[in-house]
């Protein structure tokens, strides 16, 4: 972290402002030290360590360990700058419709994983506050940690160490279904958005074909508790073995549905022009990603929309797309730039 980003942090337990104690600065960043409450003292005052440039508000031993494993192993696989395919950029453009230039804005990215969206958001000029519950923050730090506009922390969506109403935009992609209570996780994000600010989220789809007839949900009870290394070895071996069949099945009608039901997470729809080795690497990662999480709790569009309506949000748009169900909304209050212009006229 950089000292100038301290104002974006709060004690997750008390909401108090924090200050740096015993900070060791390297290249303008705090490499190690402690975060303590301003004016806080006493043996019971919370203390949060800064380790390897990252403030740590949680320990890495939690239900998201599988994500730490996968994102450190595939630290750059899904980066647009690595694959040469604009998968993350296009997803943001298509489903958030956020501007390409967000200079002067402050964004919150919840559950940043390896940081592929962090890279994309930083490119748009905003100050980006990214956090993840798992060791995936190490992968994000390796790729983006040096960026002067990034504040990266390890934290829990249920106890976020940030001031409320501080963010122009909040992004949470690929995360909610992997938390133990997706509704509470979603509803925790809304107060982070400024009045008039924007929130973009997604969640896996619960439907007959995506859930009840989806073989991954039949085998997950066996795989989700497995040792990550062992499960990853299995996924790699299985995808490699099935790959010639995958290539064949792609040519058939309903081939993709069959491939996914054979438990191979084929990414070809996202990257139709990618080379075979890239597709196979993504397939191994995504197959592990679908079988390993402790939680995978998809929702219907109607339920996801109801959560939005129960919050302080307007301009709600919930639709099918990308990972399942995608949504955008605006925090009630404040004025859009169009409304401001009209009010001025
Ligand atoms: C499938 S990954 C998505 C990562 C990234 N958003 C992307 O799309 O590439 C889900 C991420 O959510 C994180 N996560 C799960 N529970 C969380 C929690 N309670 N707080 C913060 N992050 C969490 C995991 O550690 C994991 O990195």
mmCIF file of N, CA and C and ligand atoms in Angstrom, residues 58 62-68 70-71 78 88 91 109-118 131-137 154-160 171-180 185 202 204 289 293 295 323, ligand 1:
data_model
loop_
_atom_site.group_PDB
_atom_site.id
_atom_site.type_symbol
_atom_site.label_atom_id
_atom_site.label_comp_id
_atom_site.label_asym_id
_atom_site.label_seq_id
_atom_site.Cartn_x
_atom_site.Cartn_y
_atom_site.Cartn_z
ATOM 1 N N UNK A 58 -7.542 -10.234 7.368
ATOM 2 C CA UNK A 58 -7.986 -11.606 7.648
ATOM 3 C C UNK A 58 -6.777 -12.524 7.521
ATOM 4 N N UNK A 62 -8.945 -19.842 5.354
ATOM 5 C CA UNK A 62 -10.390 -19.675 5.323
ATOM 6 C C UNK A 62 -10.958 -20.517 4.178
ATOM 7 N N UNK A 63 -12.269 -20.423 3.977
ATOM 8 C CA UNK A 63 -12.933 -21.296 2.994
ATOM 9 C C UNK A 63 -12.499 -21.023 1.559
ATOM 10 N N UNK A 64 -11.764 -19.908 1.316
ATOM 11 C CA UNK A 64 -11.389 -19.539 -0.053
ATOM 12 C C UNK A 64 -9.973 -20.001 -0.408
ATOM 13 N N UNK A 65 -9.414 -20.922 0.353
ATOM 14 C CA UNK A 65 -8.036 -21.392 0.123
ATOM 15 C C UNK A 65 -7.846 -21.893 -1.316
ATOM 16 N N UNK A 66 -8.873 -22.582 -1.853
ATOM 17 C CA UNK A 66 -8.765 -23.100 -3.232
ATOM 18 C C UNK A 66 -8.509 -21.974 -4.226
ATOM 19 N N UNK A 67 -9.089 -20.793 -3.959
ATOM 20 C CA UNK A 67 -8.892 -19.669 -4.886
ATOM 21 C C UNK A 67 -7.455 -19.140 -4.788
ATOM 22 N N UNK A 68 -6.932 -19.100 -3.573
ATOM 23 C CA UNK A 68 -5.537 -18.690 -3.423
ATOM 24 C C UNK A 68 -4.641 -19.614 -4.231
ATOM 25 N N UNK A 70 -5.464 -21.573 -6.902
ATOM 26 C CA UNK A 70 -5.618 -21.499 -8.372
ATOM 27 C C UNK A 70 -5.080 -20.188 -8.945
ATOM 28 N N UNK A 71 -5.297 -19.083 -8.216
ATOM 29 C CA UNK A 71 -4.874 -17.804 -8.807
ATOM 30 C C UNK A 71 -3.366 -17.604 -8.714
ATOM 31 N N UNK A 78 -5.619 -15.426 -17.189
ATOM 32 C CA UNK A 78 -6.826 -14.758 -17.684
ATOM 33 C C UNK A 78 -6.649 -13.251 -17.910
ATOM 34 N N UNK A 88 -11.769 -9.706 -20.511
ATOM 35 C CA UNK A 88 -12.186 -8.921 -19.340
ATOM 36 C C UNK A 88 -12.674 -7.536 -19.774
ATOM 37 N N UNK A 91 -16.051 -7.835 -21.302
ATOM 38 C CA UNK A 91 -17.090 -8.126 -20.297
ATOM 39 C C UNK A 91 -17.485 -6.847 -19.560
ATOM 40 N N UNK A 109 -13.174 -2.892 -5.981
ATOM 41 C CA UNK A 109 -13.298 -4.190 -6.655
ATOM 42 C C UNK A 109 -13.298 -5.284 -5.586
ATOM 43 N N UNK A 110 -14.423 -5.971 -5.460
ATOM 44 C CA UNK A 110 -14.567 -6.994 -4.411
ATOM 45 C C UNK A 110 -14.263 -8.379 -4.972
ATOM 46 N N UNK A 111 -13.373 -9.112 -4.313
ATOM 47 C CA UNK A 111 -13.028 -10.460 -4.762
ATOM 48 C C UNK A 111 -12.234 -10.412 -6.046
ATOM 49 N N UNK A 112 -11.051 -9.791 -6.002
ATOM 50 C CA UNK A 112 -10.316 -9.470 -7.235
ATOM 51 C C UNK A 112 -9.552 -10.642 -7.826
ATOM 52 N N UNK A 113 -9.444 -11.776 -7.106
ATOM 53 C CA UNK A 113 -8.742 -12.937 -7.661
ATOM 54 C C UNK A 113 -7.336 -12.578 -8.089
ATOM 55 N N UNK A 114 -6.949 -13.044 -9.285
ATOM 56 C CA UNK A 114 -5.581 -12.781 -9.744
ATOM 57 C C UNK A 114 -5.394 -11.332 -10.175
ATOM 58 N N UNK A 115 -6.502 -10.605 -10.383
ATOM 59 C CA UNK A 115 -6.397 -9.181 -10.698
ATOM 60 C C UNK A 115 -6.590 -8.834 -12.153
ATOM 61 N N UNK A 116 -7.268 -9.727 -12.903
ATOM 62 C CA UNK A 116 -7.433 -9.406 -14.330
ATOM 63 C C UNK A 116 -8.319 -8.181 -14.531
ATOM 64 N N UNK A 117 -9.362 -8.015 -13.689
ATOM 65 C CA UNK A 117 -10.186 -6.810 -13.809
ATOM 66 C C UNK A 117 -9.476 -5.608 -13.176
ATOM 67 N N UNK A 118 -8.633 -5.865 -12.183
ATOM 68 C CA UNK A 118 -7.857 -4.768 -11.574
ATOM 69 C C UNK A 118 -7.041 -4.087 -12.676
ATOM 70 N N UNK A 131 -9.800 -5.936 -3.223
ATOM 71 C CA UNK A 131 -9.545 -6.836 -2.096
ATOM 72 C C UNK A 131 -9.999 -8.236 -2.428
ATOM 73 N N UNK A 132 -9.387 -9.190 -1.734
ATOM 74 C CA UNK A 132 -9.775 -10.588 -1.860
ATOM 75 C C UNK A 132 -9.555 -11.253 -0.510
ATOM 76 N N UNK A 133 -10.336 -12.296 -0.280
ATOM 77 C CA UNK A 133 -10.270 -13.018 0.994
ATOM 78 C C UNK A 133 -9.067 -13.963 1.039
ATOM 79 N N UNK A 134 -8.621 -14.388 -0.147
ATOM 80 C CA UNK A 134 -7.625 -15.462 -0.214
ATOM 81 C C UNK A 134 -6.238 -14.929 -0.548
ATOM 82 N N UNK A 135 -5.297 -15.872 -0.628
ATOM 83 C CA UNK A 135 -3.923 -15.565 -1.038
ATOM 84 C C UNK A 135 -3.835 -15.096 -2.483
ATOM 85 N N UNK A 136 -4.951 -15.055 -3.177
ATOM 86 C CA UNK A 136 -4.941 -14.520 -4.545
ATOM 87 C C UNK A 136 -4.369 -13.102 -4.566
ATOM 88 N N UNK A 137 -4.429 -12.398 -3.443
ATOM 89 C CA UNK A 137 -3.860 -11.034 -3.414
ATOM 90 C C UNK A 137 -2.369 -11.043 -3.768
ATOM 91 N N UNK A 154 -6.077 -7.586 1.742
ATOM 92 C CA UNK A 154 -6.679 -8.906 1.952
ATOM 93 C C UNK A 154 -7.758 -8.731 3.011
ATOM 94 N N UNK A 155 -9.006 -8.963 2.603
ATOM 95 C CA UNK A 155 -10.117 -8.663 3.506
ATOM 96 C C UNK A 155 -11.337 -9.489 3.118
ATOM 97 N N UNK A 156 -12.332 -9.425 3.977
ATOM 98 C CA UNK A 156 -13.549 -10.228 3.833
ATOM 99 C C UNK A 156 -14.714 -9.319 3.431
ATOM 100 N N UNK A 157 -15.481 -9.752 2.475
ATOM 101 C CA UNK A 157 -16.618 -8.956 1.993
ATOM 102 C C UNK A 157 -17.631 -8.696 3.118
ATOM 103 N N UNK A 158 -17.647 -9.557 4.116
ATOM 104 C CA UNK A 158 -18.600 -9.389 5.226
ATOM 105 C C UNK A 158 -18.081 -8.424 6.302
ATOM 106 N N UNK A 159 -16.829 -8.008 6.193
ATOM 107 C CA UNK A 159 -16.270 -7.072 7.189
ATOM 108 C C UNK A 159 -15.237 -6.208 6.477
ATOM 109 N N UNK A 160 -15.737 -5.356 5.596
ATOM 110 C CA UNK A 160 -14.805 -4.611 4.735
ATOM 111 C C UNK A 160 -14.148 -3.449 5.481
ATOM 112 N N UNK A 171 -17.411 -2.897 -8.236
ATOM 113 C CA UNK A 171 -17.474 -4.041 -9.157
ATOM 114 C C UNK A 171 -17.295 -5.327 -8.363
ATOM 115 N N UNK A 172 -18.169 -6.291 -8.613
ATOM 116 C CA UNK A 172 -18.010 -7.593 -7.959
ATOM 117 C C UNK A 172 -18.429 -8.674 -8.950
ATOM 118 N N UNK A 173 -17.451 -9.198 -9.674
ATOM 119 C CA UNK A 173 -17.709 -10.193 -10.713
ATOM 120 C C UNK A 173 -17.116 -11.549 -10.306
ATOM 121 N N UNK A 174 -17.934 -12.576 -10.410
ATOM 122 C CA UNK A 174 -17.458 -13.949 -10.196
ATOM 123 C C UNK A 174 -17.327 -14.336 -8.738
ATOM 124 N N UNK A 175 -17.938 -13.589 -7.837
ATOM 125 C CA UNK A 175 -17.658 -13.757 -6.407
ATOM 126 C C UNK A 175 -18.868 -14.202 -5.578
ATOM 127 N N UNK A 176 -20.001 -13.543 -5.778
ATOM 128 C CA UNK A 176 -21.111 -13.688 -4.819
ATOM 129 C C UNK A 176 -21.506 -15.137 -4.583
ATOM 130 N N UNK A 177 -21.581 -15.937 -5.666
ATOM 131 C CA UNK A 177 -22.021 -17.335 -5.497
ATOM 132 C C UNK A 177 -21.012 -18.155 -4.688
ATOM 133 N N UNK A 178 -19.797 -17.634 -4.564
ATOM 134 C CA UNK A 178 -18.757 -18.378 -3.838
ATOM 135 C C UNK A 178 -18.632 -17.946 -2.378
ATOM 136 N N UNK A 179 -19.604 -17.183 -1.899
ATOM 137 C CA UNK A 179 -19.613 -16.805 -0.481
ATOM 138 C C UNK A 179 -20.702 -17.622 0.223
ATOM 139 N N UNK A 180 -20.602 -17.795 1.534
ATOM 140 C CA UNK A 180 -21.587 -18.639 2.223
ATOM 141 C C UNK A 180 -22.995 -18.045 2.245
ATOM 142 N N UNK A 185 -23.691 -10.889 1.259
ATOM 143 C CA UNK A 185 -22.483 -10.328 0.616
ATOM 144 C C UNK A 185 -22.882 -9.186 -0.310
ATOM 145 N N UNK A 202 -22.436 -9.783 -10.606
ATOM 146 C CA UNK A 202 -23.027 -10.923 -11.313
ATOM 147 C C UNK A 202 -23.107 -12.119 -10.367
ATOM 148 N N UNK A 204 -23.980 -16.701 -10.560
ATOM 149 C CA UNK A 204 -24.332 -17.843 -11.407
ATOM 150 C C UNK A 204 -25.845 -17.996 -11.461
ATOM 151 N N UNK A 289 -11.788 -24.494 -11.138
ATOM 152 C CA UNK A 289 -12.569 -23.388 -10.557
ATOM 153 C C UNK A 289 -14.032 -23.777 -10.340
ATOM 154 N N UNK A 293 -14.616 -24.829 -5.359
ATOM 155 C CA UNK A 293 -15.059 -23.873 -4.325
ATOM 156 C C UNK A 293 -15.918 -24.500 -3.225
ATOM 157 N N UNK A 295 -18.235 -23.010 -1.710
ATOM 158 C CA UNK A 295 -19.618 -22.573 -1.925
ATOM 159 C C UNK A 295 -19.846 -22.289 -3.403
ATOM 160 N N UNK A 323 -21.513 -14.633 -16.893
ATOM 161 C CA UNK A 323 -21.386 -15.725 -15.928
ATOM 162 C C UNK A 323 -22.713 -16.336 -15.520
HETATM 163 C C1 LIG B 1 -14.002 -17.001 -9.186
HETATM 164 S S1 LIG B 1 -12.956 -15.907 -8.331
HETATM 165 C C2 LIG B 1 -13.222 -14.409 -9.263
HETATM 166 C C3 LIG B 1 -12.029 -13.506 -9.243
HETATM 167 C C4 LIG B 1 -12.132 -12.257 -10.123
HETATM 168 N N1 LIG B 1 -13.210 -11.391 -9.715
HETATM 169 C C5 LIG B 1 -12.295 -12.651 -11.571
HETATM 170 O O1 LIG B 1 -13.413 -12.579 -12.085
HETATM 171 O O2 LIG B 1 -11.289 -13.053 -12.175
HETATM 172 C C6 LIG B 1 -13.813 -15.577 -6.823
HETATM 173 C C7 LIG B 1 -12.981 -14.767 -5.839
HETATM 174 O O3 LIG B 1 -13.818 -14.392 -4.726
HETATM 175 C C8 LIG B 1 -13.024 -14.403 -3.572
HETATM 176 N N2 LIG B 1 -13.868 -14.467 -2.374
HETATM 177 C C9 LIG B 1 -14.644 -15.486 -1.942
HETATM 178 N N3 LIG B 1 -15.210 -15.171 -0.760
HETATM 179 C C10 LIG B 1 -14.814 -13.917 -0.447
HETATM 180 C C11 LIG B 1 -15.042 -13.049 0.657
HETATM 181 N N4 LIG B 1 -15.795 -13.418 1.698
HETATM 182 N N5 LIG B 1 -14.469 -11.842 0.646
HETATM 183 C C12 LIG B 1 -13.672 -11.445 -0.390
HETATM 184 N N6 LIG B 1 -13.395 -12.241 -1.449
HETATM 185 C C13 LIG B 1 -13.955 -13.461 -1.488
HETATM 186 C C14 LIG B 1 -12.153 -15.643 -3.763
HETATM 187 O O4 LIG B 1 -11.021 -15.659 -2.942
HETATM 188 C C15 LIG B 1 -11.845 -15.576 -5.258
HETATM 189 O O5 LIG B 1 -10.603 -14.975 -5.541
#
